[in-house]
Amino acid sequence: MRQTTFAKAGELQKAWYHVDADGKHLGRMAVDIATVLMGKHRPDWTPHVDTGDFVVVTNAAKVVMTGKKAQQRLKTRYSGYPGGLTVRTYEQLLHSRPEHVVEEAVRRMLPKGRLGRAMLNKLKVYKGPEHPHQAQQPVELKPWN
């Protein structure tokens, strides 16, 4: 008799992957990262278990957006107080907080809720080429698309 096997959280071996964002398109890179964080690249993927691996992204400041998206797309934030609306372009955000831009792009592609937040905790984004995860020996992540 055939039986579907479900992965259990304690039985999984988590791998580490490295992505160099230098010159990569933000959305296309975020799709590949989200796929690995969810664990959909693994044969033992299970929808209700966090089967994903860790991803380290370096050179987030050198990520590219196609067309005029960086100048035209806006990120709004509201403090809750009158006059507290802050509007910035992605070009300004990439200059000041490039890690946040990459994290937001990936976060929006992950499932919403407790499981999605647990997946996002496995994403490590750094502005420059250096990262403190050399001991985990991250493997270079090859893009699927």
Coordinates of C-alpha atoms in Angstrom, one line a residue:
M1 CA 0.0 0.0 0.0
R2 CA 1.3 3.5 -0.9
Q3 CA 1.3 6.1 1.8
T4 CA 2.1 9.8 1.5
T5 CA 5.0 10.8 3.7
F6 CA 4.9 14.1 5.5
A7 CA 8.1 15.8 6.7
K8 CA 8.4 16.4 10.4
A9 CA 10.1 19.6 11.6
G10 CA 12.7 17.8 13.8
E11 CA 13.8 15.4 11.0
L12 CA 14.9 17.9 8.4
Q13 CA 18.5 18.9 7.6
K14 CA 18.6 22.6 6.8
A15 CA 21.1 23.7 4.1
W16 CA 22.6 27.1 3.6
Y17 CA 22.6 28.9 0.2
H18 CA 24.3 32.1 -0.9
V19 CA 23.0 34.7 -3.4
D20 CA 25.1 37.5 -4.7
A21 CA 22.6 40.2 -5.7
D22 CA 25.1 42.2 -7.7
G23 CA 23.4 43.1 -11.0
K24 CA 20.4 40.8 -10.4
H25 CA 16.8 41.8 -11.0
L26 CA 15.0 42.2 -7.7
G27 CA 11.8 40.3 -8.5
R28 CA 13.4 37.4 -10.3
M29 CA 15.9 37.0 -7.6
A30 CA 13.2 37.2 -4.9
V31 CA 11.2 34.4 -6.6
D32 CA 14.2 32.0 -6.4
I33 CA 14.9 33.0 -2.7
A34 CA 11.2 32.6 -1.7
T35 CA 11.2 29.1 -3.4
V36 CA 14.1 28.0 -1.3
L37 CA 12.8 29.5 1.9
M38 CA 9.5 27.7 1.5
G39 CA 11.3 24.4 0.7
K40 CA 9.5 23.9 -2.7
H41 CA 12.8 22.9 -4.3
R42 CA 13.0 19.8 -2.1
P43 CA 11.3 16.5 -2.8
D44 CA 10.1 16.2 0.8
W45 CA 8.2 19.6 0.7
T46 CA 5.2 19.6 3.0
P47 CA 2.7 22.4 3.1
H48 CA 2.2 22.7 6.8
V49 CA 5.9 22.3 7.8
D50 CA 8.7 24.7 7.4
T51 CA 10.9 22.6 5.1
G52 CA 12.9 25.5 3.6
D53 CA 16.6 26.2 3.8
F54 CA 18.6 29.3 4.9
V55 CA 19.5 31.9 2.3
V56 CA 22.3 34.6 2.7
V57 CA 22.0 37.5 0.3
T58 CA 25.1 39.8 -0.1
N59 CA 25.5 43.0 -2.2
A60 CA 21.9 44.0 -1.6
A61 CA 22.9 47.6 -2.5
K62 CA 23.7 46.5 -6.1
V63 CA 20.3 45.0 -6.9
V64 CA 18.6 46.2 -10.1
M65 CA 15.0 47.2 -10.9
T66 CA 14.0 47.2 -14.6
G67 CA 12.7 50.2 -16.4
K68 CA 11.9 53.3 -14.3
K69 CA 10.5 51.3 -11.4
A70 CA 13.2 52.6 -9.0
Q71 CA 12.2 56.2 -9.7
Q72 CA 8.4 55.7 -10.0
R73 CA 7.4 53.1 -7.5
L74 CA 6.7 54.5 -4.1
K75 CA 6.9 53.0 -0.6
T76 CA 4.5 54.7 1.8
R77 CA 4.6 54.5 5.6
Y78 CA 2.2 56.1 8.1
S79 CA 3.0 56.8 11.7
G80 CA -0.6 57.1 12.8
Y81 CA -0.3 60.8 13.7
P82 CA -1.7 63.7 11.6
G83 CA 0.8 64.6 8.9
G84 CA 2.8 61.4 9.6
L85 CA 2.7 60.0 6.0
T86 CA 6.2 59.3 4.7
V87 CA 6.6 58.6 0.9
R88 CA 9.9 57.5 -0.6
T89 CA 10.9 56.1 -3.9
Y90 CA 12.6 52.8 -4.2
E91 CA 15.7 54.6 -5.5
Q92 CA 15.9 56.4 -2.2
L93 CA 15.3 53.2 -0.3
L94 CA 18.0 51.3 -2.2
H95 CA 20.4 54.1 -1.3
S96 CA 19.6 54.2 2.4
R97 CA 18.3 50.7 3.3
P98 CA 18.8 48.1 0.5
E99 CA 18.4 45.2 2.9
H100 CA 14.8 46.3 3.6
V101 CA 14.0 46.4 -0.1
V102 CA 15.1 42.8 -0.7
E103 CA 13.4 41.5 2.5
E104 CA 10.1 43.2 1.5
A105 CA 10.2 41.7 -2.0
V106 CA 10.8 38.2 -0.6
R107 CA 8.3 38.6 2.3
R108 CA 5.5 39.4 -0.1
M109 CA 6.1 36.1 -1.9
L110 CA 5.9 34.0 1.2
P111 CA 2.8 32.6 2.8
K112 CA 1.0 34.9 5.2
G113 CA 0.8 33.9 8.9
R114 CA 2.9 32.2 11.4
L115 CA 4.6 29.8 9.0
G116 CA 5.6 32.6 6.6
R117 CA 7.1 34.6 9.4
A118 CA 9.2 31.6 10.4
M119 CA 10.4 31.2 6.8
L120 CA 11.4 34.8 6.7
N121 CA 13.6 34.4 9.7
K122 CA 15.9 32.1 7.6
L123 CA 16.7 35.0 5.3
K124 CA 19.9 36.9 6.0
V125 CA 20.4 40.1 3.9
Y126 CA 23.6 42.2 3.9
K127 CA 24.4 45.5 2.2
G128 CA 27.9 44.7 1.1
P129 CA 29.9 41.6 0.1
E130 CA 30.8 40.4 3.6
H131 CA 28.6 38.1 5.8
P132 CA 29.2 36.3 9.1
H133 CA 27.9 32.9 7.9
Q134 CA 31.1 31.5 6.5
A135 CA 31.1 28.7 9.1
Q136 CA 27.9 27.3 7.6
Q137 CA 29.6 26.9 4.2
P138 CA 26.7 28.3 2.1
V139 CA 26.4 26.9 -1.4
E140 CA 25.9 29.3 -4.4
L141 CA 22.2 29.3 -5.4
K142 CA 21.7 28.9 -9.1
P143 CA 18.6 30.7 -10.6
W144 CA 15.9 28.5 -12.1
N145 CA 14.5 31.2 -14.4

